[in-house]
């Protein structure tokens, strides 16, 4: 089973491009992250009609979510914006471009040229999904452990996989609760039944592909076999130490 789960936040209110300086954007984003807010970054090359329309849509959408999110505007041609543009690799992207960045740094949405209020709403994801997205975006394997109420620890197979010298450093373990209503949509995308009575683990690889789910009784070896069965799972062979997916 292979399925793509992920496709491709204190700052001021959205202002005209000249009012938010690129050198302040990173500081503003860090402040928003500290406050647990999303940041919507509006990248643009000029103050044209499309940029103004996108700015207005973003301003309207975020006016309803001032406690959850903020925004910054960055002119791509500004030399001071170079580091930010390179960080997100947007130099050649169609403009205007809005990236939604969760408090943990995960990019949860990217919208080029045209933006709708529905796009903005969909960019807000659950904490578990944001954590998983962050993991795959830094080219790591992600084990999402869905735990029932009362379960204190992750399954033994997950602990063993994380402890393995070949995979540990390149693996993130994300815990979510099966009874957490906020995670219901994420669990559905992972094909995990929220009514399960025992832990279920989903295995994701970059760029967000679901390799499969495992019951609580699954062993490390079963997970390793699933990972090593995938050809080319890690761009550049950097997903796991020593080669792609543990292969030499």
Tab-separated table of C-alpha atoms in Angstrom:
chain	number	residue	atom	x	y	z
A	1	UNK	CA	0.000	0.000	0.000
A	2	UNK	CA	1.438	3.316	-1.104
A	3	UNK	CA	-0.531	6.543	-0.935
A	4	UNK	CA	0.515	10.188	-1.030
A	5	UNK	CA	-0.817	11.873	2.127
A	6	UNK	CA	0.792	15.309	1.839
A	7	UNK	CA	0.906	17.308	-1.399
A	8	UNK	CA	2.489	19.857	-1.710
A	9	UNK	CA	1.050	32.103	12.690
A	10	UNK	CA	3.891	38.089	17.158
A	11	UNK	CA	3.716	39.696	13.607
A	12	UNK	CA	1.844	42.718	12.287
A	13	UNK	CA	-1.411	42.471	10.376
A	14	UNK	CA	-0.985	42.154	6.627
A	15	UNK	CA	0.333	45.431	5.226
A	16	UNK	CA	1.311	46.740	1.786
A	17	UNK	CA	4.542	45.128	0.515
A	18	UNK	CA	6.729	48.077	1.432
A	19	UNK	CA	5.514	48.019	5.028
A	20	UNK	CA	6.929	44.608	6.002
A	21	UNK	CA	10.648	44.475	5.408
A	22	UNK	CA	12.232	41.198	4.376
A	23	UNK	CA	14.902	41.410	7.066
A	24	UNK	CA	12.110	41.489	9.644
A	25	UNK	CA	10.175	38.556	8.203
A	26	UNK	CA	12.255	35.800	9.797
A	27	UNK	CA	12.077	37.545	13.166
A	28	UNK	CA	8.343	37.963	12.795
A	29	UNK	CA	7.920	34.318	11.863
A	30	UNK	CA	9.960	33.194	14.858
A	31	UNK	CA	7.814	35.346	17.116
A	32	UNK	CA	4.625	33.878	15.716
A	33	UNK	CA	5.949	30.352	16.148
A	34	UNK	CA	6.778	31.112	19.777
A	35	UNK	CA	3.174	32.175	20.272
A	36	UNK	CA	1.857	29.027	18.620
A	37	UNK	CA	0.610	30.854	15.538
A	38	UNK	CA	0.669	30.012	11.877
A	39	UNK	CA	2.356	32.448	9.517
A	40	UNK	CA	1.150	33.007	5.966
A	41	UNK	CA	4.043	34.316	3.888
A	42	UNK	CA	3.067	36.277	0.783
A	43	UNK	CA	5.934	36.158	-1.691
A	44	UNK	CA	5.604	38.558	-4.635
A	45	UNK	CA	7.733	40.263	-7.274
A	46	UNK	CA	5.657	43.378	-7.791
A	47	UNK	CA	2.533	45.043	-6.473
A	48	UNK	CA	0.395	43.999	-9.420
A	49	UNK	CA	-3.301	43.195	-9.585
A	50	UNK	CA	-2.838	39.525	-8.706
A	51	UNK	CA	-0.731	40.409	-5.664
A	52	UNK	CA	-3.271	42.965	-4.465
A	53	UNK	CA	-6.102	40.455	-4.882
A	54	UNK	CA	-4.177	37.781	-3.001
A	55	UNK	CA	-3.332	40.241	-0.235
A	56	UNK	CA	-6.978	41.223	0.146
A	57	UNK	CA	-8.141	37.607	0.282
A	58	UNK	CA	-5.506	36.754	2.864
A	59	UNK	CA	-6.354	39.813	4.936
A	60	UNK	CA	-10.059	38.925	4.922
A	61	UNK	CA	-9.467	35.264	5.778
A	62	UNK	CA	-7.038	35.951	8.606
A	63	UNK	CA	-9.220	38.671	10.128
A	64	UNK	CA	-11.340	35.790	11.389
A	65	UNK	CA	-8.327	33.958	12.808
A	66	UNK	CA	-6.224	36.651	14.458
A	67	UNK	CA	-5.584	34.415	17.484
A	68	UNK	CA	-4.366	31.576	15.256
A	69	UNK	CA	-2.339	33.209	12.519
A	70	UNK	CA	-0.543	36.239	11.173
A	71	UNK	CA	1.191	37.131	7.944
A	72	UNK	CA	4.223	38.725	6.396
A	73	UNK	CA	4.776	40.054	2.899
A	74	UNK	CA	8.105	39.511	1.162
A	75	UNK	CA	9.268	40.998	-2.155
A	76	UNK	CA	11.346	38.305	-3.805
A	77	UNK	CA	13.654	40.789	-5.554
A	78	UNK	CA	14.657	42.452	-2.288
A	79	UNK	CA	18.293	41.504	-1.492
A	80	UNK	CA	17.298	41.318	2.174
A	81	UNK	CA	14.847	38.547	1.266
A	82	UNK	CA	17.492	36.256	-0.224
A	83	UNK	CA	17.846	33.950	2.780
A	84	UNK	CA	14.089	33.529	3.164
A	85	UNK	CA	13.578	32.928	-0.543
A	86	UNK	CA	16.332	30.318	-0.560
A	87	UNK	CA	15.017	28.661	2.590
A	88	UNK	CA	11.710	27.905	0.879
A	89	UNK	CA	13.064	27.515	-2.654
A	90	UNK	CA	10.549	29.899	-4.208
A	91	UNK	CA	12.776	31.964	-6.524
A	92	UNK	CA	11.326	30.383	-9.660
A	93	UNK	CA	7.793	29.826	-8.386
A	94	UNK	CA	4.795	31.505	-10.008
A	95	UNK	CA	3.938	34.724	-8.174
A	96	UNK	CA	2.248	35.775	-6.047
A	97	UNK	CA	2.789	32.754	-3.844
A	98	UNK	CA	1.430	32.179	-0.354
A	99	UNK	CA	3.031	29.597	1.923
A	100	UNK	CA	1.305	28.564	5.134
A	101	UNK	CA	3.820	27.735	7.861
A	102	UNK	CA	2.699	25.958	11.035
A	103	UNK	CA	4.140	26.869	14.450
A	104	UNK	CA	6.561	23.941	14.225
A	105	UNK	CA	7.905	25.144	10.862
A	106	UNK	CA	6.066	22.692	8.622
A	107	UNK	CA	4.733	24.101	5.371
A	108	UNK	CA	1.086	23.070	5.388
A	109	UNK	CA	-0.034	24.793	2.203
A	110	UNK	CA	1.265	26.496	-0.918
A	111	UNK	CA	-0.963	28.593	-3.180
A	112	UNK	CA	0.335	30.213	-6.349
A	113	UNK	CA	-1.207	33.081	-8.348
A	114	UNK	CA	-4.707	32.743	-6.904
A	115	UNK	CA	-5.838	32.307	-3.291
A	116	UNK	CA	-9.269	31.603	-1.827
A	117	UNK	CA	-10.499	31.795	1.752
A	118	UNK	CA	-11.098	28.046	1.532
A	119	UNK	CA	-7.406	27.553	0.742
A	120	UNK	CA	-6.491	29.463	3.887
A	121	UNK	CA	-8.871	27.408	6.017
A	122	UNK	CA	-7.499	24.109	4.700
A	123	UNK	CA	-3.934	25.132	5.548
A	124	UNK	CA	-4.683	24.761	9.261
A	125	UNK	CA	-3.951	21.155	10.161
A	126	UNK	CA	-3.937	19.114	13.352
A	127	UNK	CA	-0.848	19.059	15.600
A	128	UNK	CA	-0.174	15.464	14.666
A	129	UNK	CA	-0.364	16.146	10.955
A	130	UNK	CA	1.881	19.212	11.277
A	131	UNK	CA	4.464	17.111	13.128
A	132	UNK	CA	4.348	14.399	10.476
A	133	UNK	CA	4.598	16.941	7.652
A	134	UNK	CA	7.623	18.520	9.314
A	135	UNK	CA	9.284	15.118	9.505
A	136	UNK	CA	8.888	14.216	5.850
A	137	UNK	CA	9.810	17.751	4.750
A	138	UNK	CA	13.229	17.326	6.365
A	139	UNK	CA	13.546	13.969	4.563
A	140	UNK	CA	12.900	11.683	7.493
A	141	UNK	CA	10.870	8.540	7.917
A	142	UNK	CA	7.847	9.169	10.139
A	143	UNK	CA	6.094	6.622	12.335
A	144	UNK	CA	2.699	7.939	13.409
A	145	UNK	CA	1.531	6.004	16.461
A	146	UNK	CA	-2.210	6.242	17.031
A	147	UNK	CA	-2.797	5.288	20.652
A	148	UNK	CA	-6.096	4.466	22.339
A	149	UNK	CA	-7.088	6.134	25.602
A	150	UNK	CA	-5.037	4.714	28.446
A	151	UNK	CA	-2.120	3.546	26.303
A	152	UNK	CA	1.027	4.951	27.873
A	153	UNK	CA	3.708	3.717	25.504
A	154	UNK	CA	4.207	3.125	21.800
A	155	UNK	CA	4.409	-0.453	20.517
A	156	UNK	CA	7.637	-2.378	21.013
A	157	UNK	CA	8.258	-2.633	17.275
A	158	UNK	CA	8.240	1.161	16.983
A	159	UNK	CA	10.667	1.539	19.890
A	160	UNK	CA	12.988	-1.034	18.366
A	161	UNK	CA	12.853	0.648	14.940
A	162	UNK	CA	13.703	4.030	16.478
A	163	UNK	CA	16.572	2.437	18.430
A	164	UNK	CA	18.069	0.808	15.324
A	165	UNK	CA	21.394	2.423	14.402
A	166	UNK	CA	20.461	2.410	10.708
A	167	UNK	CA	17.191	4.250	11.130
A	168	UNK	CA	16.987	6.008	14.479
A	169	UNK	CA	18.555	9.339	13.505
A	170	UNK	CA	16.478	9.494	10.335
A	171	UNK	CA	13.161	8.616	11.971
A	172	UNK	CA	10.580	10.751	13.756
A	173	UNK	CA	7.932	9.188	15.976
A	174	UNK	CA	4.687	11.161	16.205
A	175	UNK	CA	2.093	10.161	18.790
A	176	UNK	CA	-1.599	10.965	18.390
A	177	UNK	CA	-4.663	9.841	20.315
A	178	UNK	CA	-7.274	7.741	18.600
A	179	UNK	CA	-9.974	9.571	20.569
A	180	UNK	CA	-8.682	13.070	19.741
A	181	UNK	CA	-11.363	14.717	17.592
A	182	UNK	CA	-8.794	17.187	16.251
A	183	UNK	CA	-6.875	14.297	14.665
A	184	UNK	CA	-9.880	12.555	13.124
A	185	UNK	CA	-9.238	13.856	9.601
A	186	UNK	CA	-5.553	12.954	9.774
A	187	UNK	CA	-6.323	9.453	11.013
A	188	UNK	CA	-8.799	8.980	8.170
A	189	UNK	CA	-6.151	10.028	5.634
A	190	UNK	CA	-3.820	7.460	7.193
A	191	UNK	CA	-6.515	4.799	6.854
A	192	UNK	CA	-6.585	4.298	10.618
A	193	UNK	CA	-9.885	3.506	12.319
A	194	UNK	CA	-10.349	5.994	15.183
A	195	UNK	CA	-12.364	3.320	16.964
A	196	UNK	CA	-9.427	0.906	17.189
A	197	UNK	CA	-8.892	-0.543	20.657
A	198	UNK	CA	-5.156	-1.159	20.304
A	199	UNK	CA	-2.318	1.008	18.920
A	200	UNK	CA	-1.966	1.350	15.159
A	201	UNK	CA	1.180	2.713	13.504
A	202	UNK	CA	1.388	4.358	10.083
A	203	UNK	CA	4.695	4.548	8.221
A	204	UNK	CA	5.364	7.606	6.041
A	205	UNK	CA	8.342	8.362	3.811
A	206	UNK	CA	9.250	11.563	1.926
A	207	UNK	CA	7.523	13.388	0.370
A	208	UNK	CA	4.612	12.113	2.453
A	209	UNK	CA	3.856	8.683	1.057
A	210	UNK	CA	2.008	6.190	3.211
A	211	UNK	CA	3.791	2.838	2.994
A	212	UNK	CA	1.310	1.070	5.218
A	213	UNK	CA	-0.119	0.629	8.688
A	214	UNK	CA	0.933	-1.858	11.348
A	215	UNK	CA	-0.885	-3.418	14.302
A	216	UNK	CA	0.490	-3.187	17.819
A	217	UNK	CA	2.065	-6.623	17.436
A	218	UNK	CA	4.182	-5.654	14.383
A	219	UNK	CA	7.918	-6.174	14.786
A	220	UNK	CA	10.792	-3.909	13.813
A	221	UNK	CA	11.749	-6.375	11.101
A	222	UNK	CA	8.329	-6.123	9.485
A	223	UNK	CA	8.699	-2.338	9.335
A	224	UNK	CA	12.240	-2.603	7.990
A	225	UNK	CA	11.086	-4.957	5.264
A	226	UNK	CA	8.388	-2.503	4.232
A	227	UNK	CA	10.900	0.349	4.032
A	228	UNK	CA	13.568	-1.586	2.151
A	229	UNK	CA	11.018	-2.856	-0.364
A	230	UNK	CA	10.537	0.676	-1.662
A	231	UNK	CA	12.825	1.706	-4.497
A	232	UNK	CA	14.009	5.303	-4.574
A	233	UNK	CA	12.121	6.369	-1.474
A	234	UNK	CA	14.676	8.964	-0.503
A	235	UNK	CA	15.869	11.646	-2.935
A	236	UNK	CA	19.644	11.568	-3.051
A	237	UNK	CA	19.761	8.498	-0.811
A	238	UNK	CA	19.821	10.738	2.258
A	239	UNK	CA	16.710	9.510	4.024
A	240	UNK	CA	18.624	7.051	6.148
A	241	UNK	CA	22.239	6.907	7.314
A	242	UNK	CA	24.473	4.796	5.107
A	243	UNK	CA	22.292	4.972	2.009
A	244	UNK	CA	18.707	5.086	0.887
A	245	UNK	CA	16.481	3.255	3.339
A	246	UNK	CA	19.395	1.518	4.945
A	247	UNK	CA	20.712	0.073	1.705
A	248	UNK	CA	24.434	0.499	1.017
